[in-house]
XYZ file of N, CA and C in Angstrom:
582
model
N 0.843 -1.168 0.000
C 0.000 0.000 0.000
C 0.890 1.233 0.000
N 0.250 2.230 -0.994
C 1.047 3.547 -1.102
C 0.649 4.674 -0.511
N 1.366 5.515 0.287
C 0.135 6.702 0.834
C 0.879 7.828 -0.145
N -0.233 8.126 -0.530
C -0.092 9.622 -1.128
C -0.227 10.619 -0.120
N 1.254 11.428 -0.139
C 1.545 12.715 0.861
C 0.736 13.871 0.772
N -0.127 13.925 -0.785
C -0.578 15.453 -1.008
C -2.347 14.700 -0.733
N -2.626 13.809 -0.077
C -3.574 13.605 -0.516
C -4.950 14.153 1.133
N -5.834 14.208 1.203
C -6.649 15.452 2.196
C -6.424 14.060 3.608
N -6.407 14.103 4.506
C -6.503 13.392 5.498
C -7.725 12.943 6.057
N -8.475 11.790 5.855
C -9.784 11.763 6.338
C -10.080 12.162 7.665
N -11.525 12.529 7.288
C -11.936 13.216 8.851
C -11.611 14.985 9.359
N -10.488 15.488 8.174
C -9.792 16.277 8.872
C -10.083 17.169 7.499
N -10.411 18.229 7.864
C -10.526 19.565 6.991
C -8.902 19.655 6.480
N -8.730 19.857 5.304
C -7.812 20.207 4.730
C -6.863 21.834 5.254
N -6.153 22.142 5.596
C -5.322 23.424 6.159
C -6.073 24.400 4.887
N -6.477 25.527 5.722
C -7.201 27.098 5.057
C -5.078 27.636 4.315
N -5.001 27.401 3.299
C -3.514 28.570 3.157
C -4.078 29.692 3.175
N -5.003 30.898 3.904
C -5.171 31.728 4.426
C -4.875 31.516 5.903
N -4.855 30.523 6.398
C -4.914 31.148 7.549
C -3.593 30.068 8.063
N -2.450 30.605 7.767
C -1.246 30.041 7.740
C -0.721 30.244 9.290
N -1.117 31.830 10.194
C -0.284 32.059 11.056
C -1.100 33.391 11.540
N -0.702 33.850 12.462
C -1.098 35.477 13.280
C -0.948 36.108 11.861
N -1.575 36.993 11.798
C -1.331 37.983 10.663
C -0.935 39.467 11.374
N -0.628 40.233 10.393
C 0.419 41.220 10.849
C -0.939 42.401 11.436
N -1.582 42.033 11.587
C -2.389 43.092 11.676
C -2.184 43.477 13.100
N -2.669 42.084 14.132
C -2.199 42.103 15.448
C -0.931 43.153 16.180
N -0.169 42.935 14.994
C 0.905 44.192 15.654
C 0.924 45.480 14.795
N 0.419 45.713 13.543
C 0.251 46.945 13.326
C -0.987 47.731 14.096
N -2.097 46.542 14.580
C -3.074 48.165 15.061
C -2.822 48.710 16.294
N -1.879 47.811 17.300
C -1.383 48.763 18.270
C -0.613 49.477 18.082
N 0.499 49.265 17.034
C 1.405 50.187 16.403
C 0.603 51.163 16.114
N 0.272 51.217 15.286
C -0.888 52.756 14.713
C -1.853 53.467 15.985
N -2.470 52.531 17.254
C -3.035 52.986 18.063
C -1.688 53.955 19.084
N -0.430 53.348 19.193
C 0.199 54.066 19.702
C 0.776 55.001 19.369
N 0.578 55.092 17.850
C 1.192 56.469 17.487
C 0.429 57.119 17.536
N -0.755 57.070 16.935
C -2.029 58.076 16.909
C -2.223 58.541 18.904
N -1.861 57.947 19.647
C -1.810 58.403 21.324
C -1.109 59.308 21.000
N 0.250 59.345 20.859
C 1.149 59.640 20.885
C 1.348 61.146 20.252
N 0.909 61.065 18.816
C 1.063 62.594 18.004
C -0.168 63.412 18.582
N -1.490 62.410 19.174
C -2.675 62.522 19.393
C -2.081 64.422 20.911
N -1.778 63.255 21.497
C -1.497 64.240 22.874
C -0.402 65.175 22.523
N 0.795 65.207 21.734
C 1.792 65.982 21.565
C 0.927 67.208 20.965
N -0.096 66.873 19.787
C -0.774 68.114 19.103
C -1.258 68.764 20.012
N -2.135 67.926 21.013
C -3.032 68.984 21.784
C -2.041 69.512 22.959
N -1.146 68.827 22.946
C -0.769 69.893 23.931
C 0.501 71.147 23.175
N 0.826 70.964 21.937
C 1.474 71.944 20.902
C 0.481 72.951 21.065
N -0.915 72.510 20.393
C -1.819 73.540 19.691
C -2.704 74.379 20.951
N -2.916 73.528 22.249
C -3.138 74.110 23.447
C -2.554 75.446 24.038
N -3.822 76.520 24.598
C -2.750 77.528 25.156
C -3.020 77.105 26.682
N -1.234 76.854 27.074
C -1.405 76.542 28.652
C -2.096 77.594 29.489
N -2.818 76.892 30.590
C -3.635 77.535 31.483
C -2.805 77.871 32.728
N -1.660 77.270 32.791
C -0.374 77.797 33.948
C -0.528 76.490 35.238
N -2.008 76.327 35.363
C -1.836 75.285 36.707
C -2.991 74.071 36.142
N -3.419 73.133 36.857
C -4.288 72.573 36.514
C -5.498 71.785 37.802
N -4.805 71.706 38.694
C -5.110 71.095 40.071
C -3.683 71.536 41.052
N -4.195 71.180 42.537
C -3.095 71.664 43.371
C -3.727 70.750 44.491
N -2.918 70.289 45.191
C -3.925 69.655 46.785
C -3.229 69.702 47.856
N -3.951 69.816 48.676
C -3.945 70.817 49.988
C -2.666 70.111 50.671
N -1.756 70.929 51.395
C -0.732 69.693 51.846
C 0.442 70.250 50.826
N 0.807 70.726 49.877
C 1.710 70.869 49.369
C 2.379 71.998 48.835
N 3.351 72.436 48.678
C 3.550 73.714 48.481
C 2.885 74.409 46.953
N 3.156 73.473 46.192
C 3.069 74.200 44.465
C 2.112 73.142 43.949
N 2.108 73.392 42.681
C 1.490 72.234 41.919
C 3.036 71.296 40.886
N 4.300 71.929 41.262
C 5.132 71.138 40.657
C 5.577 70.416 41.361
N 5.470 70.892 43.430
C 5.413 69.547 44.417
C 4.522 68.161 43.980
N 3.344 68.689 43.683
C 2.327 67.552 44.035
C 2.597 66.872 42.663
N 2.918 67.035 41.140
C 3.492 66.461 40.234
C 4.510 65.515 40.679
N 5.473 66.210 41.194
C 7.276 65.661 41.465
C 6.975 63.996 42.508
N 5.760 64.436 43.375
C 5.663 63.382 44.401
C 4.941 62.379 43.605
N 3.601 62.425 42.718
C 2.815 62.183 42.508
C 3.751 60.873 40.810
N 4.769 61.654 40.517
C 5.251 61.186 39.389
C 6.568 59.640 40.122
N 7.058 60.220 41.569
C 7.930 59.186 42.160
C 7.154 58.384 42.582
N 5.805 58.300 42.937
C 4.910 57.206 43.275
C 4.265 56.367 42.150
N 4.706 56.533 41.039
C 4.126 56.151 40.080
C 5.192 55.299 39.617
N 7.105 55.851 39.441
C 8.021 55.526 39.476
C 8.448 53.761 40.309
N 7.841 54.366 41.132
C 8.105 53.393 43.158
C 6.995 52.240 42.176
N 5.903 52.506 42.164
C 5.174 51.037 41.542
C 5.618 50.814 40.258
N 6.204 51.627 39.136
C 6.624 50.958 37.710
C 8.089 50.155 38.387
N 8.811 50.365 39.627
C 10.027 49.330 39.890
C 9.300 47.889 40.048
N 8.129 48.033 41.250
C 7.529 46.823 41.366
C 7.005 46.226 40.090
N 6.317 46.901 39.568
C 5.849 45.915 37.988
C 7.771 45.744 36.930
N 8.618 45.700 37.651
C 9.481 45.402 36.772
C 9.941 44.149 37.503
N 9.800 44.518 38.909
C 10.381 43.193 39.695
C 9.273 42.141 39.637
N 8.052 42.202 39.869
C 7.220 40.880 39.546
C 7.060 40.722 37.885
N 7.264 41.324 37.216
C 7.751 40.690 35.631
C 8.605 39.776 35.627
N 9.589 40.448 36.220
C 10.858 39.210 36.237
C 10.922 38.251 37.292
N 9.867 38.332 38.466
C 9.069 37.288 38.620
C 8.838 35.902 37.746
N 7.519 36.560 37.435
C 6.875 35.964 36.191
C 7.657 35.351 35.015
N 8.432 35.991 34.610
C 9.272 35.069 33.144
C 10.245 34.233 34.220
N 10.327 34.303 35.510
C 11.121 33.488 35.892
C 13.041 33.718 36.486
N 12.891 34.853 36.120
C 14.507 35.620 36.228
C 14.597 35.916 37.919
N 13.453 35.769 38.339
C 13.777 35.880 39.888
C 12.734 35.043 40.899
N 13.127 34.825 42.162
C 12.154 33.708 42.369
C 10.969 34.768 42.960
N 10.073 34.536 42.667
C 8.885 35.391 43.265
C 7.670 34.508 44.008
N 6.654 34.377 44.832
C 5.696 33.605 45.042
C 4.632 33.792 44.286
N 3.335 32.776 44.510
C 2.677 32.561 43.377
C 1.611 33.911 42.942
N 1.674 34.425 44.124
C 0.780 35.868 43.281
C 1.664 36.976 42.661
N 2.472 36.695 42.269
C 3.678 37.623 41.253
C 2.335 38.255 40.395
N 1.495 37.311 39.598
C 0.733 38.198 38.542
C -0.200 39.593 38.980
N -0.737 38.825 40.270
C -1.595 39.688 41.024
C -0.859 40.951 41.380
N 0.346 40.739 41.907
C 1.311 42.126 42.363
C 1.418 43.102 40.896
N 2.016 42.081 40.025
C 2.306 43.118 38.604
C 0.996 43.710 37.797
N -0.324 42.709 38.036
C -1.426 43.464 37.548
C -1.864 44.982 37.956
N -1.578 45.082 39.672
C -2.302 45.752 40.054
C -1.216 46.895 40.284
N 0.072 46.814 40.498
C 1.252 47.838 40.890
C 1.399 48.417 39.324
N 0.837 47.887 38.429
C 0.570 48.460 36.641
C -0.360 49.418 37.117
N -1.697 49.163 37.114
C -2.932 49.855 37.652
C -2.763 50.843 38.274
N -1.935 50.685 39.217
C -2.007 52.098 40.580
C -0.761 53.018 39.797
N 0.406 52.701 39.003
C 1.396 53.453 38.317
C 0.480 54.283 37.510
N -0.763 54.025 36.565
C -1.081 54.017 35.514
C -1.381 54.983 36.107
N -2.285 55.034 37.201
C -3.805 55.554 37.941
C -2.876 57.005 38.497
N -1.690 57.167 39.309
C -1.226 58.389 39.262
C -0.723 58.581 38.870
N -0.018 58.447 37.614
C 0.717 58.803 36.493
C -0.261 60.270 35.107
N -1.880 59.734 36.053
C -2.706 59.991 35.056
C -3.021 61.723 35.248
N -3.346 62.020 36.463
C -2.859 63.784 37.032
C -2.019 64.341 36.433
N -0.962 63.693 36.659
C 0.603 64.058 36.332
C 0.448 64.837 35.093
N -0.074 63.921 33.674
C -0.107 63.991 32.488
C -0.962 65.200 32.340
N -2.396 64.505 32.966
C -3.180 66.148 32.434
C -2.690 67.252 32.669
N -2.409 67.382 34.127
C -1.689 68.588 34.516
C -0.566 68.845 33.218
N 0.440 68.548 33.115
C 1.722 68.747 32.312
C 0.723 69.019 30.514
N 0.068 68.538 30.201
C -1.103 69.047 28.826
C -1.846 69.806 29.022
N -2.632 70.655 30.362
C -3.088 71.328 30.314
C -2.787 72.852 30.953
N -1.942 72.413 31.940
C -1.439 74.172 32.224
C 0.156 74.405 31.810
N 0.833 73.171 31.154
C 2.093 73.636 30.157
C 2.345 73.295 29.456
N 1.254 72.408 28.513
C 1.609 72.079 27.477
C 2.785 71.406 26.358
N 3.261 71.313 24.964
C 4.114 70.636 24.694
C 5.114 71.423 24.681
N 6.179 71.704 25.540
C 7.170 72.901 25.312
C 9.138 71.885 24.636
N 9.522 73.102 24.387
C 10.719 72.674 23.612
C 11.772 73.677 24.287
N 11.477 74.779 24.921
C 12.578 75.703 25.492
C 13.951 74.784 25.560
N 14.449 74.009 26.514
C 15.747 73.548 26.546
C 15.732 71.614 26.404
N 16.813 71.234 26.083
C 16.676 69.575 25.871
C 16.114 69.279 26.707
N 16.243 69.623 28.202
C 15.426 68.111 29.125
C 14.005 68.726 29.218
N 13.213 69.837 28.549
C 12.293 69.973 28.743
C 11.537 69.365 27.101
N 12.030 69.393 26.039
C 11.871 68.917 24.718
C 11.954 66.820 25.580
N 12.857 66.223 26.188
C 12.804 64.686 26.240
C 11.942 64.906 26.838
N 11.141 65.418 27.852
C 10.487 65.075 28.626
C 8.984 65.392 28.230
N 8.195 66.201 27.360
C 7.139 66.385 26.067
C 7.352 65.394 25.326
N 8.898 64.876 24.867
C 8.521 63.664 23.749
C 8.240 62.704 24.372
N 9.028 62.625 25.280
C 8.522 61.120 26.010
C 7.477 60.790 26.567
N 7.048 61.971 27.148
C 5.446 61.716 28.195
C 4.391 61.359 27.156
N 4.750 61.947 25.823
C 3.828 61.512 25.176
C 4.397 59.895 24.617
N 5.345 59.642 23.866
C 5.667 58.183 23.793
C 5.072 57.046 24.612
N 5.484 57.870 26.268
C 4.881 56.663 27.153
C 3.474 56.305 27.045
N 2.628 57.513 26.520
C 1.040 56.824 26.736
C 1.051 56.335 25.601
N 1.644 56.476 24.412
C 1.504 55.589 23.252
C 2.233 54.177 23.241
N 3.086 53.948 24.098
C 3.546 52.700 24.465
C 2.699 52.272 25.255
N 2.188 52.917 26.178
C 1.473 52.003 27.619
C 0.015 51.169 26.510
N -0.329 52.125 25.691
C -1.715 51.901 24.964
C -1.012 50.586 24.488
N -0.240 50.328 23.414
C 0.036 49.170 22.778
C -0.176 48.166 23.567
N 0.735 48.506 24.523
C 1.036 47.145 25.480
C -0.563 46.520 26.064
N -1.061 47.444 26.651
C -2.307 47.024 27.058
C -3.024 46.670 25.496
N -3.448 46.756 24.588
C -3.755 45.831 23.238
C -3.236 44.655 23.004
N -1.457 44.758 23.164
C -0.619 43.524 23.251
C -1.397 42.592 24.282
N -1.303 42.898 25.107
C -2.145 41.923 26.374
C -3.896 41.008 25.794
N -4.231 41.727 25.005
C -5.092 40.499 24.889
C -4.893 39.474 23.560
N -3.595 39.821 23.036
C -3.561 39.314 21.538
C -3.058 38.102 22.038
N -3.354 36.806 20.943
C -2.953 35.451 21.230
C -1.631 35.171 20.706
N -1.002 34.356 21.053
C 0.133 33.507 20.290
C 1.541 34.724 19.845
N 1.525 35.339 21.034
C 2.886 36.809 20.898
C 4.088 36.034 21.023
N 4.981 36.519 20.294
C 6.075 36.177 20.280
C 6.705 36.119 22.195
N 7.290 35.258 22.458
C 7.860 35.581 24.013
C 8.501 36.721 24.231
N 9.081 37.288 23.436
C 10.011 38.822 23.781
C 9.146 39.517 23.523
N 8.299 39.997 22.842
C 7.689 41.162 22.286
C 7.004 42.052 23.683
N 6.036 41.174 24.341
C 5.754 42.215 26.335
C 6.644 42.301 26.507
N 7.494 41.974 27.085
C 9.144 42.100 27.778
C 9.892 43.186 26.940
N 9.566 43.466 25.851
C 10.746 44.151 25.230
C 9.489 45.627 25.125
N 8.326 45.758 24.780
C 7.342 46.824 24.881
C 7.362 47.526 26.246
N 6.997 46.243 27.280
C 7.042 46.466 28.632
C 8.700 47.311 29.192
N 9.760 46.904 29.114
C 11.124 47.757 29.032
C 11.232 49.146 28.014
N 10.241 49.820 27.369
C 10.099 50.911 26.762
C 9.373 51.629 27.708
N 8.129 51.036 28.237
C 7.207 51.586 28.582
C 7.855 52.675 29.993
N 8.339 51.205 30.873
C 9.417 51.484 31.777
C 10.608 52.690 31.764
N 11.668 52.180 30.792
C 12.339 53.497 30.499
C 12.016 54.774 30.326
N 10.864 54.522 29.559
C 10.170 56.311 28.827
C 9.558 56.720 30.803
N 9.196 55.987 31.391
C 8.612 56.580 32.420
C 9.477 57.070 33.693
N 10.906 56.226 33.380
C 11.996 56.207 34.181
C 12.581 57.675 33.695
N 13.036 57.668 32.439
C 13.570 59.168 31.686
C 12.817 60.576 32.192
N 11.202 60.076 31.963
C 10.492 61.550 32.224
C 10.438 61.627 33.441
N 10.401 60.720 34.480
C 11.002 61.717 35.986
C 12.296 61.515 36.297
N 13.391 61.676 35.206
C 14.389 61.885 35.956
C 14.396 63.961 35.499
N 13.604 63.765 34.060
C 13.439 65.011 33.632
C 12.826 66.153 34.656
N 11.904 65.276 35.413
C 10.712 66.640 35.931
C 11.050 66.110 37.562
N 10.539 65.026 37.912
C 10.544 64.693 39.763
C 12.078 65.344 40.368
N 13.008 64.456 39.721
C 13.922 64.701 40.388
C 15.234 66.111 40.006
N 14.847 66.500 38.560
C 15.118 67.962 38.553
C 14.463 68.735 39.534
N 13.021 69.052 39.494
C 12.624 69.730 40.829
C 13.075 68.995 42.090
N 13.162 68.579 42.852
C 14.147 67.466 43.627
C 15.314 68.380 44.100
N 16.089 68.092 42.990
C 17.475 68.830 43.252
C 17.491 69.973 42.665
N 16.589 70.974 41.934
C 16.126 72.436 42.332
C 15.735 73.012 43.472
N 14.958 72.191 43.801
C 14.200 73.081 44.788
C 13.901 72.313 46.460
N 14.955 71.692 46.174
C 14.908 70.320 47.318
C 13.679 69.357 47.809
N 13.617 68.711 48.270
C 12.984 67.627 48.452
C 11.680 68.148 49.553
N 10.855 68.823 48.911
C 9.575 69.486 49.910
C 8.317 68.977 49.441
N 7.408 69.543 50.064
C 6.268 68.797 50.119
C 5.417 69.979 49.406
């Protein structure tokens, strides 16, 4: 008996050659969703005329205190979502609610990170005066166009193993860069006040 190799396998639907693999779409529409964040917020806050303040809360001297604090607490949980990541892939030993820690220390970064932003788009807008004030407009906006992907990345199936890990380490950096730009310049301007 001869088996023919090209021949359909009983029982078994023959393979769709459409539907060979993930298609690229999966990673272009967060690509495109994160740029469109991205130029999205840089315009409005270009084409915006700053209003000078935006919120202030009681307890603090300025509104670039309550930013500076508000941006290292956001900092303080993006370390934890880096340490239960590497949890999770295994690079460090963590216990079994590693996911639970990195879900939610994401969440609470996100959650005051989110003041921060409006404030900085609405009472100063996208400014360029000197370099660390130009990285720190490009980046704040980068980061919400990275954070957007990643959260899209998160529900897509069958991702390459590096691709979170390597989005997730952007997201990180861009958020690490813009308070070294703003928290801790005011920091060591104007010292460490409340």
């Amino acid at each position: 008996m001869t088996v023919d190799p090209n021949a359909a396998t009983q029982g078994f639907p023959a393979p769709d050659p459409a539907r060979r693999g993930p298609g690229a779409a999966r990673y272009l529409v967060p690509a495109l969703v994160a740029g469109a964040v991205a130029v999205g917020l840089g315009v409005y806050g270009n084409v915006h005329d700053p209003e000078g303040t935006a919120f202030n809360l009681a307890g603090f001297s300025s509104t670039s205190a309550v930013k500076s604090w508000l941006a290292t607490v956001a900092v303080g949980f993006a370390v934890v979502q880096l340490v239960s990541a590497l949890m999770l892939y295994g690079r460090l030993p963590g216990p079994s609610w590693s996911g639970v820690l990195h879900r939610w220390s994401g969440r609470i970064a996100f959650l005051v990170a989110v003041p921060v932003a409006v404030h900085c788009l609405y009472a100063l807008g996208y400014q360029t005066y000197e370099p660390r004030v130009l990285w720190h407009s490009l980046l704040g906006c980068f980061f919400f166009g990275a954070f957007s992907a990643k959260m899209l990345l998160l529900r897509a199936e069958r991702l390459p193993g590096w691709l979170l890990p390597v989005v997730g380490g952007l997201v990180f950096s861009a958020l690490t860069v813009i308070w070294l730009t703003s928290a801790l310049w005011f920091f060591r301007t104007f010292g460490v006040t409340t």
